[in-house]
Short mmCIF file of C-alpha atoms and ligand atoms in Angstrom, two decimals:
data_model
loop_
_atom_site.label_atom_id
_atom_site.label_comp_id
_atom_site.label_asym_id
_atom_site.label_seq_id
_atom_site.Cartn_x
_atom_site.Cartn_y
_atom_site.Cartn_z
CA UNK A 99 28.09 65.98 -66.11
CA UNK A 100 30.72 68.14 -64.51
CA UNK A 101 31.68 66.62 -60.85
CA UNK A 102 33.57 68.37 -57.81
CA UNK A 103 35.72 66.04 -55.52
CA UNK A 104 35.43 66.48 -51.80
CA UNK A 105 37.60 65.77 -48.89
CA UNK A 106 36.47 63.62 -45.79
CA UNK A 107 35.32 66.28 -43.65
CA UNK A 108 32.80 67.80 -46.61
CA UNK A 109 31.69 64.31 -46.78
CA UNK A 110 30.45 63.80 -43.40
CA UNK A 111 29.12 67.19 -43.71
CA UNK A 112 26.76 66.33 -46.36
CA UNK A 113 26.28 63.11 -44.55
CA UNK A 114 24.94 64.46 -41.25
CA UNK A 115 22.84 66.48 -43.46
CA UNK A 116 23.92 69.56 -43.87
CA UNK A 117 23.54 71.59 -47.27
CA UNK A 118 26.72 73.50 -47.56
CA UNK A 119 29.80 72.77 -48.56
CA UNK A 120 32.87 75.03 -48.16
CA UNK A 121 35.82 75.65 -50.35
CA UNK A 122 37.79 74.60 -48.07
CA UNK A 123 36.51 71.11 -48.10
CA UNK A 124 36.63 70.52 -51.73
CA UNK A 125 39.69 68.86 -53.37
CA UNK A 126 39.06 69.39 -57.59
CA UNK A 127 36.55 70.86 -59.29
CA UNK A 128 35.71 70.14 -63.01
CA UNK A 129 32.82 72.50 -63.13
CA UNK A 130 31.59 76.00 -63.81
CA UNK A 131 29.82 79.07 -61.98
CA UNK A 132 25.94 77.93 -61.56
CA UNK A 133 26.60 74.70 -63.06
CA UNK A 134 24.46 71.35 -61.26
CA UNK A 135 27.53 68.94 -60.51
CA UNK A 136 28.09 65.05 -59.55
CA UNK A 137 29.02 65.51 -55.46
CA UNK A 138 31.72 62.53 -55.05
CA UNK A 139 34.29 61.59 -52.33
CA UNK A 140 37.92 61.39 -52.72
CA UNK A 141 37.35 57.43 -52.85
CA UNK A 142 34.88 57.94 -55.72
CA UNK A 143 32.03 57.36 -53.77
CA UNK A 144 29.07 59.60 -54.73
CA UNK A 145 27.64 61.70 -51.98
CA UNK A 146 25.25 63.37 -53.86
CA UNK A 147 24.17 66.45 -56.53
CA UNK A 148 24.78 70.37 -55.82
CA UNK A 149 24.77 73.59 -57.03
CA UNK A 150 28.36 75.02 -57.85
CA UNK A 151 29.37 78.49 -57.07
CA UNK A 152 33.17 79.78 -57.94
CA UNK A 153 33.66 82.53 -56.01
CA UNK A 154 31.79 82.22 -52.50
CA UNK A 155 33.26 80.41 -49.58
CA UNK A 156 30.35 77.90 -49.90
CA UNK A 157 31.05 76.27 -52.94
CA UNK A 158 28.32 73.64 -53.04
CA UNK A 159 24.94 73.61 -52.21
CA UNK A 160 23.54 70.09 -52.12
CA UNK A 161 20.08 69.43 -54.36
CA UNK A 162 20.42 65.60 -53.35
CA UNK A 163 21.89 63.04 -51.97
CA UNK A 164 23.41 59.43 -53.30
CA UNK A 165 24.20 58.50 -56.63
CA UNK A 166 20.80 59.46 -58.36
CA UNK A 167 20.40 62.76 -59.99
CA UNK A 168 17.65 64.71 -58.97
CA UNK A 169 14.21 64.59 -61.69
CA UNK A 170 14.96 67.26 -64.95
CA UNK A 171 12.07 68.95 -63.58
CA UNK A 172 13.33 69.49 -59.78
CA UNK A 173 13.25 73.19 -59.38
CA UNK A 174 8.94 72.89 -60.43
CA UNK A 175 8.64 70.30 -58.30
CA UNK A 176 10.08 72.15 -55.33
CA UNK A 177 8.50 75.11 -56.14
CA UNK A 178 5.10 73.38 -55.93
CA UNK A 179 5.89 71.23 -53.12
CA UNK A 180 6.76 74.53 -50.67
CA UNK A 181 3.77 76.14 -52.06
CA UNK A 182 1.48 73.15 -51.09
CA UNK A 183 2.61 73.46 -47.57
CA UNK A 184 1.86 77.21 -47.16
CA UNK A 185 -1.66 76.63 -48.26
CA UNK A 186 -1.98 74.03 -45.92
CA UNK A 187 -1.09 75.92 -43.31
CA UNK A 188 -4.26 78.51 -44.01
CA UNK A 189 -2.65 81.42 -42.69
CA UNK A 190 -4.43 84.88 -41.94
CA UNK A 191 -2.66 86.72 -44.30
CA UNK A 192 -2.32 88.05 -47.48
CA UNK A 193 1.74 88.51 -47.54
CA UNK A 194 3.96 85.26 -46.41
CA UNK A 195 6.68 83.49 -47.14
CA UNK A 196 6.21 80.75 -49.69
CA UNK A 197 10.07 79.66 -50.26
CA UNK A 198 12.74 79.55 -47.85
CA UNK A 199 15.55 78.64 -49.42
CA UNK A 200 17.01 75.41 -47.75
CA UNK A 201 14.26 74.33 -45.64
CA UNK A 202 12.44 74.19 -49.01
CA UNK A 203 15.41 71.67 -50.85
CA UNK A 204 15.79 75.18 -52.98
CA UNK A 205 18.82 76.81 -51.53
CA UNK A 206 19.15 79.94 -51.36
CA UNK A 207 16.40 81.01 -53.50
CA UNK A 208 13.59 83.49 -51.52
CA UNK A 209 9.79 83.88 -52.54
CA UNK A 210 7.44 85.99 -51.13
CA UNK A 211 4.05 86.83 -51.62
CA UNK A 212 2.35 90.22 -51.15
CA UNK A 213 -0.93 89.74 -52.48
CA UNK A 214 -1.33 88.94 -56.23
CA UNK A 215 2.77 89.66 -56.39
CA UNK A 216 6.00 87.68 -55.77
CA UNK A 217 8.84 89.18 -54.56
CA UNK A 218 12.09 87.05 -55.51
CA UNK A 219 15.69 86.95 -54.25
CA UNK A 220 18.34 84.36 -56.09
CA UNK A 221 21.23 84.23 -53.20
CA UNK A 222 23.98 82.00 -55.53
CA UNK A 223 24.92 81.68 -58.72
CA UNK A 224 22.79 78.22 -59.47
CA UNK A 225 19.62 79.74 -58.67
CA UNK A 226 20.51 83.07 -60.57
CA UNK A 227 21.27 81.45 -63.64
CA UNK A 228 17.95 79.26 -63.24
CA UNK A 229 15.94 82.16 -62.74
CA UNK A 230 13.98 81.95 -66.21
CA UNK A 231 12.94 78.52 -65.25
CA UNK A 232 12.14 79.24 -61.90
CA UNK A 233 10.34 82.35 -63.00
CA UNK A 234 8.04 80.60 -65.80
CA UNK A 235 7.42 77.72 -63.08
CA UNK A 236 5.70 80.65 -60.62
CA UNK A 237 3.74 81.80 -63.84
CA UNK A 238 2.46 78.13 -64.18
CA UNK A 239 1.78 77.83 -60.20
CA UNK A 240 0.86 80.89 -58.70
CA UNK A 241 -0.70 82.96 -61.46
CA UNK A 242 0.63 86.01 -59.73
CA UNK A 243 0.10 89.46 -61.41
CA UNK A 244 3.90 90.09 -61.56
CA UNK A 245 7.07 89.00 -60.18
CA UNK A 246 9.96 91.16 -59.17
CA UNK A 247 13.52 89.86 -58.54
CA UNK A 248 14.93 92.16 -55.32
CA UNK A 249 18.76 90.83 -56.18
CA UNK A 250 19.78 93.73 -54.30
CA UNK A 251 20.93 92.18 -51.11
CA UNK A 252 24.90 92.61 -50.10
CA UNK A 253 25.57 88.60 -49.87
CA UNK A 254 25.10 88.17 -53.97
CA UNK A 255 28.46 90.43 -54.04
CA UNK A 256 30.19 87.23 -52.81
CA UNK A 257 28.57 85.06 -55.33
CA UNK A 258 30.40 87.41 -57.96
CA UNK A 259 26.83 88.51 -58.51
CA UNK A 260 25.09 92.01 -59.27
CA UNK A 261 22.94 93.91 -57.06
CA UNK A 262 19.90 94.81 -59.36
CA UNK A 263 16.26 95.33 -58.72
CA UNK A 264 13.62 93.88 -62.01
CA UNK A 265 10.70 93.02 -63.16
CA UNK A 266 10.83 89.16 -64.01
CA UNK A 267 7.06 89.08 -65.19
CA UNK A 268 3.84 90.86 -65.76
CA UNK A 269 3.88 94.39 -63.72
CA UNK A 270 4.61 95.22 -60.35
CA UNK A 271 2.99 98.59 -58.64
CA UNK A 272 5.22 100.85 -56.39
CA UNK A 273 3.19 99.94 -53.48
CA UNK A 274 1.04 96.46 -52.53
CA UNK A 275 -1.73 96.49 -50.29
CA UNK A 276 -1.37 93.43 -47.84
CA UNK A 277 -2.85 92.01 -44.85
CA UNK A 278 -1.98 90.78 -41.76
CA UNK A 279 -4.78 89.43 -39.52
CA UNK A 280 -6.83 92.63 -39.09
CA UNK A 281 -3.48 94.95 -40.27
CA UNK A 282 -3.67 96.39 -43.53
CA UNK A 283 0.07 97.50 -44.94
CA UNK A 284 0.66 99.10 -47.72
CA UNK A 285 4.57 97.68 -48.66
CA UNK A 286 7.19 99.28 -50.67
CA UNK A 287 8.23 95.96 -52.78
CA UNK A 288 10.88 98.10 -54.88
CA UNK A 289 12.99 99.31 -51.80
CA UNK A 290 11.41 98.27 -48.45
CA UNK A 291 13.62 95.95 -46.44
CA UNK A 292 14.18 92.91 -47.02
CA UNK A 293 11.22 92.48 -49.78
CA UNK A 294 9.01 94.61 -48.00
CA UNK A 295 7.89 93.56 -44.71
CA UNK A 296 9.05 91.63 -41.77
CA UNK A 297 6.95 88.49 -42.18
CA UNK A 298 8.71 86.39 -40.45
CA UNK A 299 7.41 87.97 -37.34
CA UNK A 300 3.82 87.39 -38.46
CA UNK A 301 3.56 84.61 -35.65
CA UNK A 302 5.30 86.13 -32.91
CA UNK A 303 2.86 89.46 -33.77
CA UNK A 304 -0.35 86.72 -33.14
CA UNK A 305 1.30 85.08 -30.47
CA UNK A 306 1.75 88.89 -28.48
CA UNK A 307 -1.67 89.79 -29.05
CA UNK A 308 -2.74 87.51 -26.61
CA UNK A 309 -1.08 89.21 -23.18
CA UNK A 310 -0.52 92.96 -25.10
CA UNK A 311 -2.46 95.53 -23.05
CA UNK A 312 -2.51 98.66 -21.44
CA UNK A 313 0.53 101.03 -22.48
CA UNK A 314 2.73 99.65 -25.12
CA UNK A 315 6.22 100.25 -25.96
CA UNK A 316 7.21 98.77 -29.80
CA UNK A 317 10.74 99.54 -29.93
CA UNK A 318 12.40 98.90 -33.89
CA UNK A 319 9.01 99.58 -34.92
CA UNK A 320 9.81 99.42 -38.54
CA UNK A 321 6.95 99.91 -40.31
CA UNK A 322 4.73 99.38 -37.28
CA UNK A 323 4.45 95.01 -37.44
CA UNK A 324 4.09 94.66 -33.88
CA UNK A 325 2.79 98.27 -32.86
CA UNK A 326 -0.16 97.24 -35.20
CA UNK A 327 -1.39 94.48 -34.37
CA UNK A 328 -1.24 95.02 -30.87
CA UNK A 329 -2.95 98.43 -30.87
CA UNK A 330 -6.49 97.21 -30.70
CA UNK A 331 -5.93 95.28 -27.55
CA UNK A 332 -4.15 98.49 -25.63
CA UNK A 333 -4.35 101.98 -24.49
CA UNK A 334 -1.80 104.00 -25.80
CA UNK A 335 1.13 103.04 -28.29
CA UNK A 336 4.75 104.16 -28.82
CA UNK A 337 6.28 103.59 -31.75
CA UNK A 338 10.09 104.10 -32.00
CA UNK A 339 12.64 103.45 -35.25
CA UNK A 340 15.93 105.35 -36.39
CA UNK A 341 14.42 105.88 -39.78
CA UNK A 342 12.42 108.78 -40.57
CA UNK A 343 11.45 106.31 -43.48
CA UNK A 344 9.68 103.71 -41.25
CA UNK A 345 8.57 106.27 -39.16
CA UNK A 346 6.22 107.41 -41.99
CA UNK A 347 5.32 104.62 -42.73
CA UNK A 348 3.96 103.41 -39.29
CA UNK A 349 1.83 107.06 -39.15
CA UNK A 350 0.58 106.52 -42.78
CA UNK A 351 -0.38 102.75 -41.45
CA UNK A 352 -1.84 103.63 -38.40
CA UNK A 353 -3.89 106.25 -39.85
CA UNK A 354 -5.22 103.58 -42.91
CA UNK A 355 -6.18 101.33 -39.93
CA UNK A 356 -7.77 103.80 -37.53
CA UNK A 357 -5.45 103.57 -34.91
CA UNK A 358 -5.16 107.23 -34.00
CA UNK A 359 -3.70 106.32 -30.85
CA UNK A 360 -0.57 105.18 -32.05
CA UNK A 361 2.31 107.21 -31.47
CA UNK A 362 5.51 107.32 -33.52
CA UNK A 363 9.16 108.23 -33.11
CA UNK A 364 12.03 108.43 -35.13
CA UNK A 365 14.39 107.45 -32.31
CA UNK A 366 17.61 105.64 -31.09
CA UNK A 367 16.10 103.07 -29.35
CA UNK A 368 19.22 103.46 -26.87
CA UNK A 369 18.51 107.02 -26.60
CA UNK A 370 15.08 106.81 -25.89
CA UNK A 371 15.07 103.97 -23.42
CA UNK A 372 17.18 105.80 -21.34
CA UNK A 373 15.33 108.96 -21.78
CA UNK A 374 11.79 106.82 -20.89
CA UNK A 375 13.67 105.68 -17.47
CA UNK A 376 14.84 109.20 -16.89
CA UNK A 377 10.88 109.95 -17.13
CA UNK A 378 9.89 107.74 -14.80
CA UNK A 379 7.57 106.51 -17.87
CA UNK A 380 5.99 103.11 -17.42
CA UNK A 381 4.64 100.31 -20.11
CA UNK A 382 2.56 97.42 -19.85
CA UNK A 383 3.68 96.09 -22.58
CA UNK A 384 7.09 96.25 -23.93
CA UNK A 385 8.25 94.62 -27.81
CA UNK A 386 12.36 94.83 -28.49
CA UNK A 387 12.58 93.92 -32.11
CA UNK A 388 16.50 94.96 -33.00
CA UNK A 389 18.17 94.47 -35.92
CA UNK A 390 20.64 91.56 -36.20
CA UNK A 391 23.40 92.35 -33.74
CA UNK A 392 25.98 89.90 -34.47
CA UNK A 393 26.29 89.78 -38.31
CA UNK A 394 29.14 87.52 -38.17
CA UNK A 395 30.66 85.45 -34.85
CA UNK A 396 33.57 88.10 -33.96
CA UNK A 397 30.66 90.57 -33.32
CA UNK A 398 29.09 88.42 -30.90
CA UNK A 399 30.57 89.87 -27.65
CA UNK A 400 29.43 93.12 -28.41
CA UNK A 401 26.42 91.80 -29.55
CA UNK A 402 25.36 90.21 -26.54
CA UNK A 403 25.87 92.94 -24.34
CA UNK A 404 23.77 95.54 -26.74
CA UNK A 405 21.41 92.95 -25.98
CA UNK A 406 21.62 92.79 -22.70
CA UNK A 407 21.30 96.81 -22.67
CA UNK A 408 18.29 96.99 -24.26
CA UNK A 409 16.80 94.28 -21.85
CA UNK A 410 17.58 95.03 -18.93
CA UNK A 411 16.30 98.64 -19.94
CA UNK A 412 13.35 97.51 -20.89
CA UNK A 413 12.61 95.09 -17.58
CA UNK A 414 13.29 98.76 -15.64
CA UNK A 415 10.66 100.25 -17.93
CA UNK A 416 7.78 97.29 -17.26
CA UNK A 417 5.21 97.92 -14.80
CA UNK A 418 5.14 94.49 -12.22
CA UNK A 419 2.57 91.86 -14.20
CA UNK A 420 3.78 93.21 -17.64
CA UNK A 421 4.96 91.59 -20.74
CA UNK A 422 8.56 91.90 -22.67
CA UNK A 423 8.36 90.36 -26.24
CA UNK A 424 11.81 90.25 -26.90
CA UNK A 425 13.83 88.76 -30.24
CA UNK A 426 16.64 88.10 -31.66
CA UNK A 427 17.13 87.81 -35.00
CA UNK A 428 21.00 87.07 -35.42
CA UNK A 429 21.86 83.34 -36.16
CA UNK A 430 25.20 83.33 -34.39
CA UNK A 431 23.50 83.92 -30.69
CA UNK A 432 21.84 80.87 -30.28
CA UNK A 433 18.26 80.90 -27.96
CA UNK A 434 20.39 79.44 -24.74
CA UNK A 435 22.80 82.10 -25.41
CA UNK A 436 19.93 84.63 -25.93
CA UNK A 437 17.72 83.01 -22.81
CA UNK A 438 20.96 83.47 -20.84
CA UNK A 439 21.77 87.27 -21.65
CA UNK A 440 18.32 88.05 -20.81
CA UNK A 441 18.48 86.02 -17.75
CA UNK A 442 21.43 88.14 -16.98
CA UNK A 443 19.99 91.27 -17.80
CA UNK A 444 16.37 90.51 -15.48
CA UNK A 445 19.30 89.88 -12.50
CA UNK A 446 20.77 93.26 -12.95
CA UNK A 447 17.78 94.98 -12.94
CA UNK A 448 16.82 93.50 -9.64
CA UNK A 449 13.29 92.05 -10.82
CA UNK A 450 11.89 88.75 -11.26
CA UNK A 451 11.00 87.32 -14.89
CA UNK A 452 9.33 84.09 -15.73
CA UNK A 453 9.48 82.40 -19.09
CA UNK A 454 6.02 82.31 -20.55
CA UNK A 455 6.83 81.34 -24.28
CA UNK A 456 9.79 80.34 -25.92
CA UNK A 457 8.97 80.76 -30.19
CA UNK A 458 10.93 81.32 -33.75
CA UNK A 459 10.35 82.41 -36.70
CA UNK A 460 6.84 81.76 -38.44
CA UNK A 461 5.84 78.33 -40.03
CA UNK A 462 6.32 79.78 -43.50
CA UNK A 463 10.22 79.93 -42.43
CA UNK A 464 10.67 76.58 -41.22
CA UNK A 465 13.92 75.57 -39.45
CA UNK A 466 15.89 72.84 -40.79
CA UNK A 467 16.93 70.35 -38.21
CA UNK A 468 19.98 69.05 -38.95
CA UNK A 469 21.17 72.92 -40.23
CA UNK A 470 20.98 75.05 -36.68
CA UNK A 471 22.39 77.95 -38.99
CA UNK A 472 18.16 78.10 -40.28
CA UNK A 473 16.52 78.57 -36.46
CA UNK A 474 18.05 82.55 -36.84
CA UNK A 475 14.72 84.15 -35.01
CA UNK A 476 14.15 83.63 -31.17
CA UNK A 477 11.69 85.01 -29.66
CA UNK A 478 10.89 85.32 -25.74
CA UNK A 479 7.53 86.16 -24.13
CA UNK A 480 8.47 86.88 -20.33
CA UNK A 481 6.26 88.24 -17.86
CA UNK A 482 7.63 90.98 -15.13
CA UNK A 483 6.25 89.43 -11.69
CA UNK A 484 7.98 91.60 -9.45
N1 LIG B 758 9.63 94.99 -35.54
C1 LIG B 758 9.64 95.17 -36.98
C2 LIG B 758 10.95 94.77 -37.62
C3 LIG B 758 12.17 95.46 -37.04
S1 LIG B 758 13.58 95.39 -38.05
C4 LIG B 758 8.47 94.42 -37.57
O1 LIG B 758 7.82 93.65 -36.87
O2 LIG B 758 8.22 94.59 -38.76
C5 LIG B 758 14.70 96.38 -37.17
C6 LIG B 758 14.43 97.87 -37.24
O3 LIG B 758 15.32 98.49 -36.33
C7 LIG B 758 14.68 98.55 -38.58
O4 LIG B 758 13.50 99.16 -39.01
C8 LIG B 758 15.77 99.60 -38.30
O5 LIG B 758 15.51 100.85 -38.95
C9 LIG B 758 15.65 99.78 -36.82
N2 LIG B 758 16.86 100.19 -36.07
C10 LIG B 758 18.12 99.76 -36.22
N3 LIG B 758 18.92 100.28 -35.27
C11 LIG B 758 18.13 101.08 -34.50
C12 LIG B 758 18.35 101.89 -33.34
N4 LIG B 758 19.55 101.98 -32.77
N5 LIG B 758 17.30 102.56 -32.83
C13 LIG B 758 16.08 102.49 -33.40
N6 LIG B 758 15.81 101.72 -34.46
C14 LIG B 758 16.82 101.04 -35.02
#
């Protein structure tokens, strides 16, 4: 079996159970791209089985742990294990997230499902070059219609991988009707982002449903997720995304659902916050939903204080009793770094905030304890007392 040597601090790593290991920690390597290799410690101690990559910075990806290999059929058994859990979980929905990579012991392989389709992404070289197996192991477990690999994200380029879009099995239409509690969507699977829809928000949509009301502001709309499924419960919605794309989309959705009060603008949400305060306009409800801000730790500075623009904006905007539902979706500003910029931003503004949930991403994206690097969505529920 080929075998890759690794230096103390790798070790420990893997130890205090944490699935990656870097280049940097590994001393030789008798292996090739994709190949399943024997984990062991300078001292020849085995720490455990991973997945080899030769060309990112995170060169392993540990399958297991100790001297045993993991079972020929590992990858079905995974696959059937993560699925098991999202049916327990009975959630109102027909599009969710039924593999998330690590917290799923499959690293860095994605599966969603919109409806009687799966929606695949293979993030390393391992799980690319299983993707036959772990394609005819979907077949056997979900009978889905079709299956369609989206290996167009930018992070396979550093896998030495391809950025293609294809059908893996069966067929797979140019647009899936889904639903969403009482939402219907109709996704773009082919080029939407991500693999169509947000879903990891599905949760945070349910949880925001219970205080939205009145006049709603969802700002990085997208295709409408929170906008939505809020609209029944208020007045009047705004809508606002850059793309004309997503801006479409929420109007065709709203119109498919009946929600002819829903507004929607393709806007800079910078832009038009300002422009709302210049207004005078007020919202009882207020939803910031931005892109991730810090893609990588140097842009965390200037991350934080976009995010404390936007806030503190927002707070300005919110009529005294009203509710901010406000996330952040970037994994290198952590929720007491987030909790803090917002505190900040409530200070400036002059107005009193309390803390009336404190969530994450949904259940079908579960966080991995021991891996902080997998709780990436934080999402706070504060009402405006004053
Ligand atoms: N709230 C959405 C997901 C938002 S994803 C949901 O629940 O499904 C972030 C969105 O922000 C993307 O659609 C992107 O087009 C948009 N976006 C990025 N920068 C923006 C900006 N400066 N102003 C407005 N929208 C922006």
């Amino acid at each position: 079996m080929p075998s890759v040597v690794i230096g103390r601090r790798g070790e420990d790593r893997a130890r205090a159970g944490h699935p990656w290991i870097y280049r940097s920690d590994v001393e030789e390597v008798e292996a090739s791209a994709g190949d399943l290799v024997q984990v062991v410690s300078g001292r020849g101690r085995p720490v455990g089985h991973a997945l080899f990559s030769d060309e990112s910075e995170i060169m392993l990806r540990m399958i297991s742990h100790g001297a045993k290999p993991p079972a020929a059929t590992f990858l079905r058994d995974r696959l059937a294990a993560a699925m098991a859990y999202r049916e327990s979980l009975a959630l109102d929905a027909t599009a969710y997230r039924l593999v998330h990579g690590e917290a799923d012991r499959l690293p860095s392989l994605i599966v969603d499902r919109y409806g009687d389709y799966l929606v695949v992404q293979a993030l390393s070289q391992g799980i690319d070059r299983r993707l036959r197996e772990i394609t005819s192991a979907l077949v056997d477990i979900a009978r889905p219609k079709g299956i369609l690999a989206r290996n167009d994200p930018r992070v396979r380029l550093l896998e030495g991988l391809e950025q293609r879009v294809e059908v893996l099995h069966g067929e797979v239409p140019e647009r899936i009707e889904v639903r969403e509690g009482v939402v219907q969507y109709q996704v773009d699977p082919w080029r939407g982002q991500k693999t169509g829809l947000f879903l990891d928000q599905r949760e945070n949509r349910e949880a925001a449903l219970r205080y939205a009301r009145g006049r709603l502001l969802d700002a990085f709309s997208y295709n409408g997720g929170f906008a939505l499924a809020l609209a029944p419960k208020c007045d009047s919605v705004l809508a606002v995304d850059i793309s004309e794309d997503a801006v479409a989309r929420i109007r065709e959705n709203a119109a498919r659902n009946g929600l002819a009060h829903v507004e929607a603008r393709a806007m800079n949400v910078f832009d038009e916050l300002r422009e709302l305060e210049r207004a005078a306009t007020r919202f009882d409800t207020i939803v910031l939903d931005p892109p991730a801000f810090a893609k990588n730790k140097a842009a965390v500075r200037k991350a934080l204080s976009g995010y404390k623009e936007i806030n503190l904006r927002a707070l300005k905007l919110l009529q005294p009793g009203g509710f901010l539902v406000t996330c952040s979706c970037s994994y290198n500003v952590s929720e007491s770094m987030f909790v803090d910029i917002v505190a900040a931003a409530a200070a400036d503004a002059g107005v009193e905030v309390s803390l009336v949930e404190k969530r994450a991403q949904g259940r079908d994206h579960p966080i991995l304890i021991n891996v902080p690097e997998t709780y990436y969505l934080k999402c706070l529920i504060l009402r405006k007392l004053a």
